XYZ file of C-alpha atoms in Angstrom:
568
model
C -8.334 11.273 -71.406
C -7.822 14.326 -68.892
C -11.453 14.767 -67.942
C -11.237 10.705 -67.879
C -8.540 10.545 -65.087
C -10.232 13.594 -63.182
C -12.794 11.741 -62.769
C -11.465 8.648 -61.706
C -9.651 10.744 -58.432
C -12.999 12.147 -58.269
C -15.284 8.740 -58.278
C -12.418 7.366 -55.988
C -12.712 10.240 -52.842
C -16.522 10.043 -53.163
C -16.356 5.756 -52.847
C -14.442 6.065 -49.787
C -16.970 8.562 -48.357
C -19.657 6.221 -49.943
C -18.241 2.939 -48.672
C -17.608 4.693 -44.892
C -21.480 5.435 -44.771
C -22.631 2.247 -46.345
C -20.573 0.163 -44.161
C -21.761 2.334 -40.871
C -25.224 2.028 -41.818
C -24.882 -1.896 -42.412
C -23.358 -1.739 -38.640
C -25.795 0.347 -37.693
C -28.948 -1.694 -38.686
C -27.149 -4.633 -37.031
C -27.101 -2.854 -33.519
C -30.640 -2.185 -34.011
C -31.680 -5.426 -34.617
C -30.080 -6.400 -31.799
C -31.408 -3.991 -29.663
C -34.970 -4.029 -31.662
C -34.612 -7.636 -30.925
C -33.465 -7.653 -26.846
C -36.665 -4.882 -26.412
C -38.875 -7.258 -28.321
C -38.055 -10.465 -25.898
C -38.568 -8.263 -23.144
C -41.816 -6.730 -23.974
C -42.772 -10.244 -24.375
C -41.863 -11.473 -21.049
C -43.461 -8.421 -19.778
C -46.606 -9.548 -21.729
C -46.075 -12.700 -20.014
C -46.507 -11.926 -16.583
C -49.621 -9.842 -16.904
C -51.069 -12.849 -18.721
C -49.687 -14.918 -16.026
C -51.306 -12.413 -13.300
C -54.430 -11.556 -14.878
C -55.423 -14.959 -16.806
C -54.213 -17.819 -14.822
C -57.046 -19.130 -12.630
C -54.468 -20.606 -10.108
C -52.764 -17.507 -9.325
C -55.733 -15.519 -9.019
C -57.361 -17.458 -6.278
C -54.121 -18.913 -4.411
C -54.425 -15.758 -1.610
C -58.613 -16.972 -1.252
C -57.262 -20.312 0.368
C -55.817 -20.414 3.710
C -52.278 -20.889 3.897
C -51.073 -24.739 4.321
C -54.848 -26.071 3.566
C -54.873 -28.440 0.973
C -56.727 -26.225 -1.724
C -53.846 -24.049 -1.508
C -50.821 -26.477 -1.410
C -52.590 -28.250 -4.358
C -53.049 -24.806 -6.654
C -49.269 -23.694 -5.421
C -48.252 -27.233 -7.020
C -50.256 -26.103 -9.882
C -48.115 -22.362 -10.095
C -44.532 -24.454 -9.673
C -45.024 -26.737 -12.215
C -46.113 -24.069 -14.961
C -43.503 -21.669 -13.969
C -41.003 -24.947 -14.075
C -43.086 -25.176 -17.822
C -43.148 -21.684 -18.910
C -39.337 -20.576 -18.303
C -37.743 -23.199 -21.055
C -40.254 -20.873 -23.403
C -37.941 -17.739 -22.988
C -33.853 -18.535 -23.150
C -33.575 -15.187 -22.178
C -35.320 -15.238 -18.507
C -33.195 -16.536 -15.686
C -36.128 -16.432 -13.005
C -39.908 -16.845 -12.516
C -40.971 -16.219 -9.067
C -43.779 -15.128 -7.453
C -44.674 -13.946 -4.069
C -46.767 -12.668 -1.340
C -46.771 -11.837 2.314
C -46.319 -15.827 3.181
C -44.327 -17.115 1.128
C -41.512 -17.107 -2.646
C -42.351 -18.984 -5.622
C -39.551 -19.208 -7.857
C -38.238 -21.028 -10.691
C -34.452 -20.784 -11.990
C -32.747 -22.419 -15.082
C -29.904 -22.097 -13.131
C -30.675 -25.208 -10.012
C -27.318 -24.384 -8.438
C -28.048 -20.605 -8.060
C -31.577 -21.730 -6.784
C -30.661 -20.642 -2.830
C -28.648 -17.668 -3.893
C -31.723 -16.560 -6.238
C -33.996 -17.088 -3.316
C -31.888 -15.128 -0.893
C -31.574 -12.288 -3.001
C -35.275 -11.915 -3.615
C -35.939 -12.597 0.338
C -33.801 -9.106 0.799
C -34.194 -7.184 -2.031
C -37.972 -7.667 -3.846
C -39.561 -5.043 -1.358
C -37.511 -2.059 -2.663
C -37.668 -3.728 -5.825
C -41.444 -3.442 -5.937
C -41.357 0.040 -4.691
C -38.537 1.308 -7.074
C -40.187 -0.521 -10.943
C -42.529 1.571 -12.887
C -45.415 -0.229 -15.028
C -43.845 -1.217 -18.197
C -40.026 -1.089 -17.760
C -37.638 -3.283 -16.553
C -35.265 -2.687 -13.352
C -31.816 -2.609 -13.522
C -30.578 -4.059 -10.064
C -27.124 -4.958 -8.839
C -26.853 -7.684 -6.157
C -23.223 -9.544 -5.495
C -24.340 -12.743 -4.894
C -25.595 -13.130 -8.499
C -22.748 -14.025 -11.352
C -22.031 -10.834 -12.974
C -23.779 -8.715 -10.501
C -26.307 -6.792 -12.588
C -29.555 -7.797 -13.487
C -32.904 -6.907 -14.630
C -35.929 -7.352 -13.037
C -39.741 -6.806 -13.901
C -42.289 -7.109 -11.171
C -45.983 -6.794 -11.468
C -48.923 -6.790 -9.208
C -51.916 -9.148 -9.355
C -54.991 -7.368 -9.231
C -56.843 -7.314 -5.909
C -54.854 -10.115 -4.024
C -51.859 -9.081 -3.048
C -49.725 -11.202 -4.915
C -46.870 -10.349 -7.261
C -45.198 -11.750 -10.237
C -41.789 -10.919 -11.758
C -38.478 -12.172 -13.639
C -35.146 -12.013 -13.472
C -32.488 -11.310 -16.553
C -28.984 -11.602 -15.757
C -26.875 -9.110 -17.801
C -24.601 -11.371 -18.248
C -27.113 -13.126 -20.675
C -27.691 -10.422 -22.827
C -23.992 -9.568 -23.268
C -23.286 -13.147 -24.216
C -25.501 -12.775 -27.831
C -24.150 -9.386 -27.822
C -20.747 -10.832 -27.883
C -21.777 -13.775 -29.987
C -22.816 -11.246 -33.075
C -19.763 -8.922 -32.274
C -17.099 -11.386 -31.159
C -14.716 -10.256 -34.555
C -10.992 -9.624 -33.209
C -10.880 -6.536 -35.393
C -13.526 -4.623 -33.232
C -12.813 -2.354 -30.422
C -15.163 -2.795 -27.838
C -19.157 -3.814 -27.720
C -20.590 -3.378 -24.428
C -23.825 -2.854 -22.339
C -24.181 0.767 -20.102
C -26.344 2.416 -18.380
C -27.595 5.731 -19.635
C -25.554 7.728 -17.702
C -22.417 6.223 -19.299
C -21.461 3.628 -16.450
C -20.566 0.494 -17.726
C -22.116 -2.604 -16.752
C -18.854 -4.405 -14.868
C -18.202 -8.126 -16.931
C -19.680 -7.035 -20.233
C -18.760 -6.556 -23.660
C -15.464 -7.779 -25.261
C -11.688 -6.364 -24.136
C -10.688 -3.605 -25.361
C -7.228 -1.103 -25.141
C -9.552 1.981 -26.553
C -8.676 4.731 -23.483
C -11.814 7.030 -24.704
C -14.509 9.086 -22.245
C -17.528 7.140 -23.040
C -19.586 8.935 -20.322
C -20.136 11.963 -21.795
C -20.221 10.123 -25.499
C -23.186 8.026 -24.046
C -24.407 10.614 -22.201
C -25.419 12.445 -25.953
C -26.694 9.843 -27.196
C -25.917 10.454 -30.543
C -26.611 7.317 -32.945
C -23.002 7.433 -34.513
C -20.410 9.571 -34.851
C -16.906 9.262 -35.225
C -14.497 9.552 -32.480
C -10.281 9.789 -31.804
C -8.492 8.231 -29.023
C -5.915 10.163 -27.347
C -3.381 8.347 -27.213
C -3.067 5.680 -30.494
C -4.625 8.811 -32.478
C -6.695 6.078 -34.361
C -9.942 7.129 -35.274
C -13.230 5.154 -34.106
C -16.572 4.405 -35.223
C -18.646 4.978 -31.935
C -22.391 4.091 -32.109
C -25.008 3.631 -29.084
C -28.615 2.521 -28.630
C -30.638 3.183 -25.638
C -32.909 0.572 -24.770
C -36.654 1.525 -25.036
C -37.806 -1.056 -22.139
C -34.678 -0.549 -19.703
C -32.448 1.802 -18.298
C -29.254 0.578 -19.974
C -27.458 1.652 -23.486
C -25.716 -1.057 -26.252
C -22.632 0.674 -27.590
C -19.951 -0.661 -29.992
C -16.718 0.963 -31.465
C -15.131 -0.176 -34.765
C -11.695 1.174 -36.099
C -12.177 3.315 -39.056
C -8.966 1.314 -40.686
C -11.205 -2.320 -40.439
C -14.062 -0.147 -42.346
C -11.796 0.878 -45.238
C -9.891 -1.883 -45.090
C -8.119 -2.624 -48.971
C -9.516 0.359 -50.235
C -5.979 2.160 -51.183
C -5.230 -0.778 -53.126
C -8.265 -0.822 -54.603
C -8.105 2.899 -55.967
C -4.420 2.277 -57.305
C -5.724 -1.184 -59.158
C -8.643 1.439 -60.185
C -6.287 4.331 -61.858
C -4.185 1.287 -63.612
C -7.398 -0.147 -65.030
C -8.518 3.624 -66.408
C -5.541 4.216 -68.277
C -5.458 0.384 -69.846
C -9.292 0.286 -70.491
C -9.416 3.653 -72.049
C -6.068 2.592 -74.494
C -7.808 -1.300 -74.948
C -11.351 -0.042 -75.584
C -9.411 2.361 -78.588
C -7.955 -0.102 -80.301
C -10.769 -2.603 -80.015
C -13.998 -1.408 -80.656
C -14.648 -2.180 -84.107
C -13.560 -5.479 -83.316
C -15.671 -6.039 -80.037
C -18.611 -4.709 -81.671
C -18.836 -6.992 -84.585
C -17.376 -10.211 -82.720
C -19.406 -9.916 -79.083
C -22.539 -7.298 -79.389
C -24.239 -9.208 -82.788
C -24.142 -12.511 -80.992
C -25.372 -11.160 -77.747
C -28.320 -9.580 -78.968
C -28.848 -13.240 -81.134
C -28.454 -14.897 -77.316
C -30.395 -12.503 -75.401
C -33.396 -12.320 -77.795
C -33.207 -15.965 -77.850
C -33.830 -16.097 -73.909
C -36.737 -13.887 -74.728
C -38.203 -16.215 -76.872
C -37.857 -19.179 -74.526
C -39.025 -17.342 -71.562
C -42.044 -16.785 -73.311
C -42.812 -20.385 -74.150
C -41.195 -20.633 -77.442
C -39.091 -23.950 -76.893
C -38.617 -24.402 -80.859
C -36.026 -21.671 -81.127
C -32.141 -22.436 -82.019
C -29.348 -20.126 -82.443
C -26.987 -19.971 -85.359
C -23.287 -20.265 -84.394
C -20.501 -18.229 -86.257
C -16.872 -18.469 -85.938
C -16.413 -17.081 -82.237
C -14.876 -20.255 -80.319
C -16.756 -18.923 -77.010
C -19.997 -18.061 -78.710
C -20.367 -21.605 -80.736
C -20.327 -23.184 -77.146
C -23.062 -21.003 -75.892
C -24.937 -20.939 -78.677
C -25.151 -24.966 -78.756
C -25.261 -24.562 -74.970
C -28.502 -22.575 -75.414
C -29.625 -25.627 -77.802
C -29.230 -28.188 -75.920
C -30.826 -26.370 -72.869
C -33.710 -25.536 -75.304
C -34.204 -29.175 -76.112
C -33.989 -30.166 -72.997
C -36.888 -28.165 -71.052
C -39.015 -28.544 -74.068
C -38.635 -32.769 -72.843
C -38.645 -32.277 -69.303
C -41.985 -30.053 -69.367
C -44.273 -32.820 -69.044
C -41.591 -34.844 -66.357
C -41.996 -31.719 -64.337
C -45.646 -32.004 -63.830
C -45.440 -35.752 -63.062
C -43.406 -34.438 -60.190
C -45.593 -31.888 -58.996
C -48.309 -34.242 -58.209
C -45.786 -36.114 -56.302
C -45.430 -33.717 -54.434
C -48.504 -32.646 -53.771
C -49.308 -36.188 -52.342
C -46.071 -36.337 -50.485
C -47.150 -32.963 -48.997
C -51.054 -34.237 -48.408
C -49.204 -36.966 -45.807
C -47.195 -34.624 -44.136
C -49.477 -32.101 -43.723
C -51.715 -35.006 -42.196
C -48.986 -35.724 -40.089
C -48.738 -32.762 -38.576
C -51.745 -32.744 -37.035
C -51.448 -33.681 -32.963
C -53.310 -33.399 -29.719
C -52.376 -30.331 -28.004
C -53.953 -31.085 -24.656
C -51.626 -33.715 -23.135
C -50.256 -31.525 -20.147
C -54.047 -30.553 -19.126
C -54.942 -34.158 -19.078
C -52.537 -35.563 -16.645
C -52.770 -32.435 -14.737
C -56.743 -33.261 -14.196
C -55.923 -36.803 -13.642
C -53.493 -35.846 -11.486
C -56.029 -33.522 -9.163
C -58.667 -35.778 -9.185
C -55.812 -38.391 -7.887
C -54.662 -35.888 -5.344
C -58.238 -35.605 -4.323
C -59.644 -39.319 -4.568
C -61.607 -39.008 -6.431
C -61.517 -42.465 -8.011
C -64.413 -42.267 -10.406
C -63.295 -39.485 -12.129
C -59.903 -40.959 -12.812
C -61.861 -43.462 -14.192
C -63.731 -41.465 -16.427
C -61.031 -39.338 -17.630
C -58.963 -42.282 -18.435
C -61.406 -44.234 -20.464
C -62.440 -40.770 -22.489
C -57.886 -40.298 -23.045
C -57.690 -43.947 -24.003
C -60.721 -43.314 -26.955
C -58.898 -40.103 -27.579
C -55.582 -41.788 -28.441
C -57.110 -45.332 -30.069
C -58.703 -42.564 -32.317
C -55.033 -40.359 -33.174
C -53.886 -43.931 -33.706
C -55.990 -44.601 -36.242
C -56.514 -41.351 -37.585
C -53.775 -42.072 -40.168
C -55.729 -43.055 -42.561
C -56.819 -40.827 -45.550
C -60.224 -40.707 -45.078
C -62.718 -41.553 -42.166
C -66.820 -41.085 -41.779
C -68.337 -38.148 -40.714
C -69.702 -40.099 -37.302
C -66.079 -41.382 -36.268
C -65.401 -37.281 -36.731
C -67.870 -36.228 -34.660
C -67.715 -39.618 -31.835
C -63.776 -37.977 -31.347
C -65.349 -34.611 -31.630
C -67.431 -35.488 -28.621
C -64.645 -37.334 -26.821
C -62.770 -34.832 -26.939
C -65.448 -32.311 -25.269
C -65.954 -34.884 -22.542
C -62.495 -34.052 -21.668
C -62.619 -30.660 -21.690
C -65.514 -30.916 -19.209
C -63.519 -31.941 -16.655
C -61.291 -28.907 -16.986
C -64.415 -26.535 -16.977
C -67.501 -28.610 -15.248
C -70.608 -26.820 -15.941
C -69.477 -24.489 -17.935
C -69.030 -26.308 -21.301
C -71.791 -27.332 -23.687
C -72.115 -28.767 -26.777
C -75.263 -29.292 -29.416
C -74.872 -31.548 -32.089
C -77.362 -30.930 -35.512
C -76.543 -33.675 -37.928
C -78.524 -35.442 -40.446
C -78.046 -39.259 -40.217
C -78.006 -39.529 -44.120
C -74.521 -37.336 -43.584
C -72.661 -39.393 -41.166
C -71.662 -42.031 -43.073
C -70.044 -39.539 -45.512
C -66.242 -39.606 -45.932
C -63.965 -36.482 -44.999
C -60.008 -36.644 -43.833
C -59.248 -37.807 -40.455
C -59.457 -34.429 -38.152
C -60.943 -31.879 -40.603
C -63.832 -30.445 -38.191
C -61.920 -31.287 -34.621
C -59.219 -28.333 -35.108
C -61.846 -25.777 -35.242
C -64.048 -26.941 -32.299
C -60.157 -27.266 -30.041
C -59.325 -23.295 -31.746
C -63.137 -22.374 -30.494
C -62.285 -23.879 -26.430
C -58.692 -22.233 -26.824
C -59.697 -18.604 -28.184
C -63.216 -18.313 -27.697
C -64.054 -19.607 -24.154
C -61.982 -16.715 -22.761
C -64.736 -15.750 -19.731
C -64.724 -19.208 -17.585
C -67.474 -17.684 -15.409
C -70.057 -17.607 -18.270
C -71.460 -21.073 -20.040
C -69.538 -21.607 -23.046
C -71.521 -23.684 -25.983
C -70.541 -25.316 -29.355
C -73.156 -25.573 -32.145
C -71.580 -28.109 -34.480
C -74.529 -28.158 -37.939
C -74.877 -29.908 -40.854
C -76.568 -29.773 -43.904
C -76.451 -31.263 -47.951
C -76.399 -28.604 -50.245
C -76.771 -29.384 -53.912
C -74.591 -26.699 -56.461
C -72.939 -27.993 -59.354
C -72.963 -31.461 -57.545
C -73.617 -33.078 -54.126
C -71.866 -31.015 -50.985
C -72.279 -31.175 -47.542
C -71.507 -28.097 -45.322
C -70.600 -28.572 -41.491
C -70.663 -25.303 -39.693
C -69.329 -25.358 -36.319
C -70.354 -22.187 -33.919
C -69.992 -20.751 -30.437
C -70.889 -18.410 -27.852
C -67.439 -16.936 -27.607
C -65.971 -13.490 -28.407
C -65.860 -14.385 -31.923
C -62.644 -13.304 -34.146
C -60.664 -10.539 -34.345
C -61.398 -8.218 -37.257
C -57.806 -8.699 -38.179
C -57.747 -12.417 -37.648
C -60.687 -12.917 -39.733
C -60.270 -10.696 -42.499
C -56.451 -12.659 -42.894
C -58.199 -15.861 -42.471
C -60.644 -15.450 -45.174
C -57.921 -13.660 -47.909
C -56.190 -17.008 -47.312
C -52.990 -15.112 -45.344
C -50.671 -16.392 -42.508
C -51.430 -15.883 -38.754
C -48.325 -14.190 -37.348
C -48.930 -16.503 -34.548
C -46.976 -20.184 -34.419
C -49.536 -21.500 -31.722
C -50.888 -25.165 -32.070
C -54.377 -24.529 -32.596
C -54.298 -22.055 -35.454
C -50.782 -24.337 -37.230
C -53.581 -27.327 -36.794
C -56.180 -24.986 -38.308
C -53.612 -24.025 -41.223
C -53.109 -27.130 -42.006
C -56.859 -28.052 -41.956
C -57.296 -26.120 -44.603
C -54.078 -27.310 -46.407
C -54.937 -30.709 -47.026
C -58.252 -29.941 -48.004
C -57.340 -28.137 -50.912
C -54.560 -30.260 -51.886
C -57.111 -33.724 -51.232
C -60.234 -31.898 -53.082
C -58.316 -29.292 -55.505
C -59.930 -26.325 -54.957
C -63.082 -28.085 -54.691
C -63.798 -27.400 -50.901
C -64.196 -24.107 -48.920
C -63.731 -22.955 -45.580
C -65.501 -19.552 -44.882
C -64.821 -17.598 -41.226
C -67.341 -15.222 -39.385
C -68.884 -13.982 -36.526
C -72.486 -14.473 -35.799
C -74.901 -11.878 -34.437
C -74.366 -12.884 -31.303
C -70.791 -12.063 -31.383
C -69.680 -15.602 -31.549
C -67.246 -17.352 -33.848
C -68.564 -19.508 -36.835
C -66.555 -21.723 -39.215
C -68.323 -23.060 -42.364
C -66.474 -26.437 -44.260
C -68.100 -26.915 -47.529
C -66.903 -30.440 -48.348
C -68.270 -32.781 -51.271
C -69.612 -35.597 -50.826
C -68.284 -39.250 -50.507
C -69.392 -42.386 -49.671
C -67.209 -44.693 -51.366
C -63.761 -45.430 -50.112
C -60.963 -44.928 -52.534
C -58.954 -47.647 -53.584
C -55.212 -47.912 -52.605
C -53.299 -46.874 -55.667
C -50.735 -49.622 -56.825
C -47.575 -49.330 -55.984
C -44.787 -48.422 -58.014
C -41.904 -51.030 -59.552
């Protein structure tokens, strides 16, 4: 029993160092998610305005019009209302604004800091541009703005003088900071900059009299700290930011990290001595009366986890173990009758799914198509309002209809070609199609938007060079293996796929990105498993041209199905 209580005092000084670490590494990997997290938002915003800078058509030509001429009040319309678009896409961003020796382009969430905003970047984006480096983001400090501090990110559009940037108020960033450290019990959690100032309005109160300058200045990742004058001790830990000049630092009282633990190592000493003098006088007893009938219950579960539902225990005279053991029975019994229920259910939901994932499906061009319409408005250009409206009226008679399970192959490819029409007017000249279809196919049943997905993905991620012709092949051909199948390839000119987008596509694995295009092409592929059971294929390639193909392997049907009758 001596040994037994040594090590008991032992086991209890090594859990409090134990629990001390494990506890400041939970913290820890909090703080870095946070911070992992606030770097990863920013790198994406910085992503953002390159895109914006190098992609976007209307901000690379705005400086080739002359200033007030109609060509360039039209494509600044064009900037406003994306920026107006694109800022509800990061909570985090404040400001989008752009600018050049004529004239600020900005765009606030905040409408009744919009003057303010645009006053500040009147006087300060000059030194602004000359003070950023490539990559990170500026800490700034203005007055006018709540909180004062801010970051900013400013880039430069290639050859044309133009600049794009953001704005992030502190403030923002310490309000999810506080939000996932807003506990009473803490001492402080606050934003700095490297050099151990601290960012004036941020972070949570705090009484904590402690030199944090030189404590950030080390950037240590933890370490434990005193304050002078309580004489409490204080977990300190900090983490610089990778993207901006500024450091996330939080201090926790050692007491709220042990908290209970003395009464937990008394309870523990109390149990020793009790357990050891229980356990003596008990054994025989607890051996016969709970070990036999576990090993009877566990090597029961055994034999019912490997399929063997006809298995029953024997009960004995143990009050507790007669209930489990016709517990166990019953529950044996009962998944032996529910098997087949179960499967009944499955194909439920498999249909259920099937109408959902049909569902799903939407145009994703909406915002393009009153923009054109709204151009060729702006211009008067009467006919092709016309146009463009009758092509978007066939486009949405079709999405009206297109709830129904299954449609022919020609009322695929007439809103296949509909929906290229429209595209045209976005890209005039520059988009083809060629269409390859035996008639004997066209009257062949498929679900409603199986081939239009890829042809949308193709425009979206393929035609990334507007200056070059783009062209979609869209084939089709009857095979005959093990049946009657008809394959539909559809094909372009593009840059074809990533290496690691296709090999992921073709091993069946998630895209890590949520975009429209590739959730429409996921779900493609989705109901055409679930609506054929394994009985269709979808292959992905490029072609030796360094295009993208897509192959549908589909079989074949002619006959509608009949409605299925409905249920009592």
């Amino acid at each position: 029993m001596i040994p037994g209580v040594l090590f008991f005092i032992g086991n209890n000084l090594y859990a409090k160092n134990v629990v001390r670490d494990k506890v400041t590494e939970t913290y820890r990997n909090t703080l870095d998610i946070f911070a992992d997290h606030t770097d990863r938002t920013l790198n994406d915003i910085t992503n953002y305005l390159n895109k914006l800078g190098v992609y976007d058509t209307d901000v690379g030509v705005l400086n080739s019009f002359p200033p007030g001429s109609d060509n360039y009040v039209l494509t600044k319309i064009r900037i406003q209302l994306k920026i107006n678009r694109d800022i509800g896409l990061y909570n985090m961003i404040d400001t989008i604004f752009l600018f050049n020796s004529n004239e600020l382009i900005l765009s606030t969430s905040s409408q009744n800091q919009y003057g303010i905003l645009k006053n500040v970047l009147n006087d300060n984006v000059r030194r602004i541009v000359d003070e950023s480096t490539p990559g990170r983001w500026l800490l700034w400090y203005d007055r006018r703005i709540e909180g004062g501090n801010f970051l900013v990110q400013v880039s430069e559009v290639p050859d044309t003088g133009l600049y794009v940037g953001a704005i992030i108020r502190m403030s923002e960033i310490a309000n999810q900071l506080s939000i996932q450290w807003s506990h009473g019990d803490i001492g402080e959690a606050a934003i700095y900059r490297s050099d151990g100032t601290r960012l004036g309005g941020q972070g949570t109160d705090s009484h904590v009299q402690l030199n944090r300058t030189d404590l950030i200045r080390e950037n240590a990742p933890y370490r434990f700290v005193k304050d002078g004058e309580t004489g409490k001790r204080y977990l300190m830990m900090n983490r610089p930011s990778e993207v901006a000049d500024m450091t996330t630092s939080i201090l926790i009282p050692e007491s709220y990290i042990l908290q209970g633990l003395p009464y937990f190592q008394l309870l523990t000493y109390a149990m020793a001595f009790g357990v050891i003098f229980i356990f003596s006088l008990y054994l025989f007893f607890i051996r016969r009366t709970l070990f036999k009938p576990l090993q009877q219950l566990i090597s029961g579960m055994k034999k019912i986890s490997l399929g063997m539902l006809d298995v029953r225990l024997r009960t004995n005279n143990t009050l507790e173990f007669v209930f489990l053991a016709n517990t166990f029975n019953n529950m044996a019994e009962q998944i032996k009758s529910l098997r087949i229920g179960m499967y009944e259910e499955q194909l439920k939901a498999q249909k259920i799914e099937l109408k959902q994932l049909q569902a799903q499906i939407n145009p994703h061009f909406y915002m393009n198509s009153l923009n054109i319409i709204y151009n060729f408005a702006a211009l008067k250009d009467t006919d092709s309002v016309k146009k463009m409206a009758l092509h978007l009226g066939d486009y949405f008679r079709f999405i009206m209809r297109a709830n129904r399970e299954l449609i022919t192959l020609e009322e695929e490819l007439k809103h296949i070609a509909n929906y290229l029409e429209i595209q045209k007017f976005r890209f005039p000249h520059k988009l083809g199609s060629v269409y390859d279809i035996p008639g004997c196919m066209k009257g062949s049943l498929m679900p409603a938007l199986s081939i239009q997905p890829f042809v949308e993905n193709a425009i979206i991620h393929g035609f990334v060079n507007h200056r070059k012709p783009f062209e979609i092949r869209i084939r089709g051909e009857l095979l005959e293996e093990e049946g009657a199948f008809m394959q539909i390839t559809v094909e372009d000119n593009g840059g074809g796929f990533p290496e690691e987008v296709l090999r992921r596509l073709n091993e069946g694995q998630g895209l890590p990105s949520a975009d429209s295009s590739r959730l429409g092409i996921a779900n493609v592929i989705q109901r055409l498993k679930l609506r054929y059971d394994g009985a269709a294929r979808v292959d992905f390639r490029n072609t030796d041209e360094g295009g993208a193909a897509v192959t549908i392997r589909l079989p074949v049907s002619t006959e509608p199905e009949l409605p299925e009758p409905k249920g009592e």
